[in-house]
Tab-separated table of C-alpha atoms and ligand atoms in Angstrom:
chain	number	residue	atom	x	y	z
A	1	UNK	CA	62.280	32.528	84.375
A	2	UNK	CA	64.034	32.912	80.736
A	3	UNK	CA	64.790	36.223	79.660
A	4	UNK	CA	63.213	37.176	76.472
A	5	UNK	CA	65.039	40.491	76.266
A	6	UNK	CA	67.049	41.463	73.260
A	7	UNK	CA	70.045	43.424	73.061
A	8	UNK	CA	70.464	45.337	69.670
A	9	UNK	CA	74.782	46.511	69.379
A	10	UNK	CA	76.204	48.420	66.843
A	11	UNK	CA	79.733	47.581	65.887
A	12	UNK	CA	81.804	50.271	65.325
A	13	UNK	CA	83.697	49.057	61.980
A	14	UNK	CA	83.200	50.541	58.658
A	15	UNK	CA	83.557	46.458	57.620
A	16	UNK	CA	80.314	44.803	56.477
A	17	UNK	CA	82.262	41.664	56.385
A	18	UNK	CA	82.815	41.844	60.247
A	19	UNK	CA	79.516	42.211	61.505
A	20	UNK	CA	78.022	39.446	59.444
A	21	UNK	CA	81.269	37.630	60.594
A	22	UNK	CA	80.372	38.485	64.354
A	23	UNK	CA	76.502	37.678	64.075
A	24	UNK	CA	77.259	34.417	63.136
A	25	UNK	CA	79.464	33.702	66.128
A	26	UNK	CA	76.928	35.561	68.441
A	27	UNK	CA	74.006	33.303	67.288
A	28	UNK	CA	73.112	31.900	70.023
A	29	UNK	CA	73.249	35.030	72.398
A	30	UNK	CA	70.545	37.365	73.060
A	31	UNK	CA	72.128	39.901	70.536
A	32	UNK	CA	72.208	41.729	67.645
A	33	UNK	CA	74.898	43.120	66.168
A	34	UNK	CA	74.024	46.345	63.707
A	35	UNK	CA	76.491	48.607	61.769
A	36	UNK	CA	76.971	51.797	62.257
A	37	UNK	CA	75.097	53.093	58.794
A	38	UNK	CA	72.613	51.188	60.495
A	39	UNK	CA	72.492	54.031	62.491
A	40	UNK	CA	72.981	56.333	60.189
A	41	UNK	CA	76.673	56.831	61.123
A	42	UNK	CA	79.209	57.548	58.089
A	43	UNK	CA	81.670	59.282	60.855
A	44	UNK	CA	85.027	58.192	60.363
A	45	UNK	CA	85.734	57.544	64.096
A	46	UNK	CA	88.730	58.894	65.777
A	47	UNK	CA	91.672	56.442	66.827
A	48	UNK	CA	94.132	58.740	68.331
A	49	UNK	CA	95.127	57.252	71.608
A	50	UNK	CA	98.699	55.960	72.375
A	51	UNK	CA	97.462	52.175	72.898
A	52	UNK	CA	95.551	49.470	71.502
A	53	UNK	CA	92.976	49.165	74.431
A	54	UNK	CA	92.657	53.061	74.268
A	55	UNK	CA	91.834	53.492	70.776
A	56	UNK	CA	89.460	50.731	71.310
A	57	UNK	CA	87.780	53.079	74.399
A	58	UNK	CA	87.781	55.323	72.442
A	59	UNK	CA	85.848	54.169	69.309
A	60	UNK	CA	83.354	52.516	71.699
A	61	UNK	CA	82.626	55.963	73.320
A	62	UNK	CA	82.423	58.048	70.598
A	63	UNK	CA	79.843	56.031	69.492
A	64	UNK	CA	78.078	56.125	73.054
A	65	UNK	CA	78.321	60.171	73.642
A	66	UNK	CA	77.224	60.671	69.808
A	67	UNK	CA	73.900	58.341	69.696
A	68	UNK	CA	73.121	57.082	73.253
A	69	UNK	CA	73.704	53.511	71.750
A	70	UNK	CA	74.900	50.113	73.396
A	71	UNK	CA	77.747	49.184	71.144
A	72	UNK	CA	81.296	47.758	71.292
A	73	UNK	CA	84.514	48.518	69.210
A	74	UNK	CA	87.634	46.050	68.241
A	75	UNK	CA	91.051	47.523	68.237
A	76	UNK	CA	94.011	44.840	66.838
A	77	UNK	CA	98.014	45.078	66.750
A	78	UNK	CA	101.430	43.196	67.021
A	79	UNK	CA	103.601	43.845	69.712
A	80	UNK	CA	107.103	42.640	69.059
A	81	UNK	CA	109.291	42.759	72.594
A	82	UNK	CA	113.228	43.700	70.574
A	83	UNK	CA	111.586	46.674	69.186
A	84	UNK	CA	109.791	47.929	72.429
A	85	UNK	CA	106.399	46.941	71.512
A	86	UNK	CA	106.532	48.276	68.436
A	87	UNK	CA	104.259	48.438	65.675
A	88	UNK	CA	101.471	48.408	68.269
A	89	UNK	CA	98.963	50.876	67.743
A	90	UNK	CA	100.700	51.924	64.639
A	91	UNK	CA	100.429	48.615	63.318
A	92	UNK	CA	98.290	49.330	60.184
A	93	UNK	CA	100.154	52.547	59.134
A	94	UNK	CA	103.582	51.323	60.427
A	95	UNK	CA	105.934	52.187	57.106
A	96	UNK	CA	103.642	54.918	56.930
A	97	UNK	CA	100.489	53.833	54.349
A	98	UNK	CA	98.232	50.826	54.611
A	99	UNK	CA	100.495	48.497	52.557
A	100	UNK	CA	101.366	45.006	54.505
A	101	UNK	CA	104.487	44.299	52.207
A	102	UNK	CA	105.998	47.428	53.666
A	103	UNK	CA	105.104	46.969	57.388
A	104	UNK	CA	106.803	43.724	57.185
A	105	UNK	CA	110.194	44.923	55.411
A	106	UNK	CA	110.375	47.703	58.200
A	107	UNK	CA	110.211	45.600	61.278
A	108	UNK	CA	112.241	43.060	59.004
A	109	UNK	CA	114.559	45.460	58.612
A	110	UNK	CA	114.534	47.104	62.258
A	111	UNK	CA	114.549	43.651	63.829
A	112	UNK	CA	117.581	42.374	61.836
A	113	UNK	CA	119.208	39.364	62.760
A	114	UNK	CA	118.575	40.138	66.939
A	115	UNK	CA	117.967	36.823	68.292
A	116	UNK	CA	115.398	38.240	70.425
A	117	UNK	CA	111.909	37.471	68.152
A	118	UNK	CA	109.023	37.425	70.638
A	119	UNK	CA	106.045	39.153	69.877
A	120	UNK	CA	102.145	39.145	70.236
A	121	UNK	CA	98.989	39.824	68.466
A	122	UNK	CA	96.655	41.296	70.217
A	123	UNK	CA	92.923	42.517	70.389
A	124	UNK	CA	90.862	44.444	72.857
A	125	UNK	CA	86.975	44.809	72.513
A	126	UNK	CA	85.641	47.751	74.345
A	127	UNK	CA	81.753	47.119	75.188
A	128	UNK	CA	79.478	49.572	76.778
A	129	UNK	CA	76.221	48.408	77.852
A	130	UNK	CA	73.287	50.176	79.794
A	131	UNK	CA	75.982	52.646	80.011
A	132	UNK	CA	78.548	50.364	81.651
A	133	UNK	CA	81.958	49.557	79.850
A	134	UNK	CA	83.344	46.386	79.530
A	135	UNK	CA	86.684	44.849	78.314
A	136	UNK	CA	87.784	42.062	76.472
A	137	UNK	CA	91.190	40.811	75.170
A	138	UNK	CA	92.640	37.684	73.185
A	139	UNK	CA	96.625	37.549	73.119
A	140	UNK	CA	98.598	35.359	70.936
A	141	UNK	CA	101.597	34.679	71.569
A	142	UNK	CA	104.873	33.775	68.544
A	143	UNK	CA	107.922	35.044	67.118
A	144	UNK	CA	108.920	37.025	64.206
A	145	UNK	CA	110.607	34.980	61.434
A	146	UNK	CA	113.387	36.057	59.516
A	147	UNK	CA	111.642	36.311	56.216
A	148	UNK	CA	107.653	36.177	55.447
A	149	UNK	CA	106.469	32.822	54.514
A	150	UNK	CA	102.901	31.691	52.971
A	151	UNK	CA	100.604	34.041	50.939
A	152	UNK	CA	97.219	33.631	53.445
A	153	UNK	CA	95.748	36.354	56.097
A	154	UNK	CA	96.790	39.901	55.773
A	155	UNK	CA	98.687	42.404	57.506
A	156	UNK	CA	101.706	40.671	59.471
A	157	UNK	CA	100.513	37.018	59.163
A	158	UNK	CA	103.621	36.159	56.633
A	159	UNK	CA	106.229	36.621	59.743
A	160	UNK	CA	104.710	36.094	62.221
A	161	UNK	CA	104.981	32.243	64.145
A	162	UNK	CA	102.278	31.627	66.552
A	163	UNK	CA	103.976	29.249	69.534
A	164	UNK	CA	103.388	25.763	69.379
A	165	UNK	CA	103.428	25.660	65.771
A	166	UNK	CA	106.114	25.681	63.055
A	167	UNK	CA	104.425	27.681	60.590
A	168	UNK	CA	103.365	31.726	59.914
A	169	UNK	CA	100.121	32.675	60.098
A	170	UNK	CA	100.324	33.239	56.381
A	171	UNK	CA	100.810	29.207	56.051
A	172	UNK	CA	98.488	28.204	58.465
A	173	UNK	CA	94.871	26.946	57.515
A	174	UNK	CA	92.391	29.859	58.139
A	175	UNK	CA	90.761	27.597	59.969
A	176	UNK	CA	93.481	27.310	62.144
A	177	UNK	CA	94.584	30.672	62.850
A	178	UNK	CA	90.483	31.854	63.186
A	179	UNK	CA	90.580	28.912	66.403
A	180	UNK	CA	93.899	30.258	67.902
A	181	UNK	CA	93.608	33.661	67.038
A	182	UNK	CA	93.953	37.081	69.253
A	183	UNK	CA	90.639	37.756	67.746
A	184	UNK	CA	89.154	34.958	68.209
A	185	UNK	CA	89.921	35.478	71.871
A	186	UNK	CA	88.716	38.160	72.087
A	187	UNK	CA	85.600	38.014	70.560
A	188	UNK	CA	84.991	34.245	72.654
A	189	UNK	CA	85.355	36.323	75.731
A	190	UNK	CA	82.554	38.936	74.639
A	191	UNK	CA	80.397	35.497	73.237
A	192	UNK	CA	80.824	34.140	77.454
A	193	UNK	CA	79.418	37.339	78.464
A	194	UNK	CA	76.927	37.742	75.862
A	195	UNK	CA	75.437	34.358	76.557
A	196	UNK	CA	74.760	34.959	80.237
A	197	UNK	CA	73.019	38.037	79.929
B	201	IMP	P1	92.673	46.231	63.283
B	201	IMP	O1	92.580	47.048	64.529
B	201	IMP	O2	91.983	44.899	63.399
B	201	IMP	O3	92.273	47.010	62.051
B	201	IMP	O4	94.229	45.883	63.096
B	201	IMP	C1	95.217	46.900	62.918
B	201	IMP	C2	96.404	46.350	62.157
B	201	IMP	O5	97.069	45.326	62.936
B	201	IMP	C3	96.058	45.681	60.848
B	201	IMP	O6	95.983	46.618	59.789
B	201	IMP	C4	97.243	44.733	60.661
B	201	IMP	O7	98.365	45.421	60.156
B	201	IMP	C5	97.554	44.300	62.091
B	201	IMP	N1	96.812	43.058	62.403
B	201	IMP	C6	95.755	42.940	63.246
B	201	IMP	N2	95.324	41.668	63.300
B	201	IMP	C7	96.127	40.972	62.472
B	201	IMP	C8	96.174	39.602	62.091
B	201	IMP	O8	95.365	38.760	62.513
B	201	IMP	N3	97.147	39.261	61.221
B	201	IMP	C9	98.045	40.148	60.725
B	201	IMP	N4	98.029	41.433	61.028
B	201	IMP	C10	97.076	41.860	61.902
């Protein structure tokens, strides 16, 4: 028999742009993604845990505990292997205030010339569902270029060299970086779920 249930989840971003973004690509699954004024949440959520999957727990449950809601959270970084891992979790307030142009120069500068350049983007989606949380990630890996190159995407996309390609992110056709994208696996792992509900 088909399943004519209907899951309502509220996304918790402050971004209109993402859930219309996410709605589109969840179409065709039995969900609905709301925000969280839709709710009648203006909380600015806490993001205090050490890693990119906790702060992405984290989100997801204060969201759970506060409203009794199904909902899911997204939590994004680069990981660059010479510098430890670093920015990770600190990735949007590495040089210490939300300006890209400055996150680059610093792990331009702490990276220097080391030969070493491997990093990774990466995203984790937290879901809870009838009370029950789920994961999701989307890696992608690259290397970190000597200098930024291109003016497209935000945050690190000007250094940063997916593999298998020999341009940045910030070069690279949004269409191509939204099919290869740590997000966008990520978020195709939550649309596999979704769909067999
Ligand atoms: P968020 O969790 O999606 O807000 O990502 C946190 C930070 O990671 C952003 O502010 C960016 O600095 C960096 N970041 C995440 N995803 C990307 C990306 O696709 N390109 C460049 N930088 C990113």
């Amino acid at each position: 028999m088909i399943s004519l249930k209907r899951y309502q989840l509220v996304f918790a971003t402050a971004n209109a742009n993402k859930i219309s973004e996410i709605n589109a690509i969840l179409m065709f699954t039995p969900v609905t993604v709301v925000s969280m004024a839709d709710i009648g949440c203006t909380d600015d959520i806490p993001e205090t845990q050490p890693t990119i999957q906790g702060n992405a727990i984290q989100k997801a449950e204060y969201l759970h505990q506060k409203y009794q809601v199904d909902c899911f959270s997204e939590d994004s970084g680069l990981e660059i292997d010479a510098l430890k891992g670093e920015p990770g979790v600190h990735s949007a307030y590495y040089a210490g205030n939300r300006d890209a142009q400055q996150n680059m120069n610093l792990v331009l500068t702490k990276l220097g010339r080391k030969r070493k350049r491997t990093a990774r983007f990466r995203t984790v989606i937290a879901l809870i569902l009838d009370g029950k949380q789920h994961l999701f990630e989307g890696i992608c890996e690259g290397t970190i270029r000597l200098k930024p190159s291109g003016t497209g995407g935000f945050g690190y996309d000007p250094i940063f060299q997916p593999n298998g390609f020999d341009k940045t992110f910030g070069e690279l056709p949004a269409e191509t970086k939204n099919r290869i994208s740590h997000r966008a696996k990520a978020v195709q792992q939550l649309y596999d779920f979704l769909q067999v509900l």
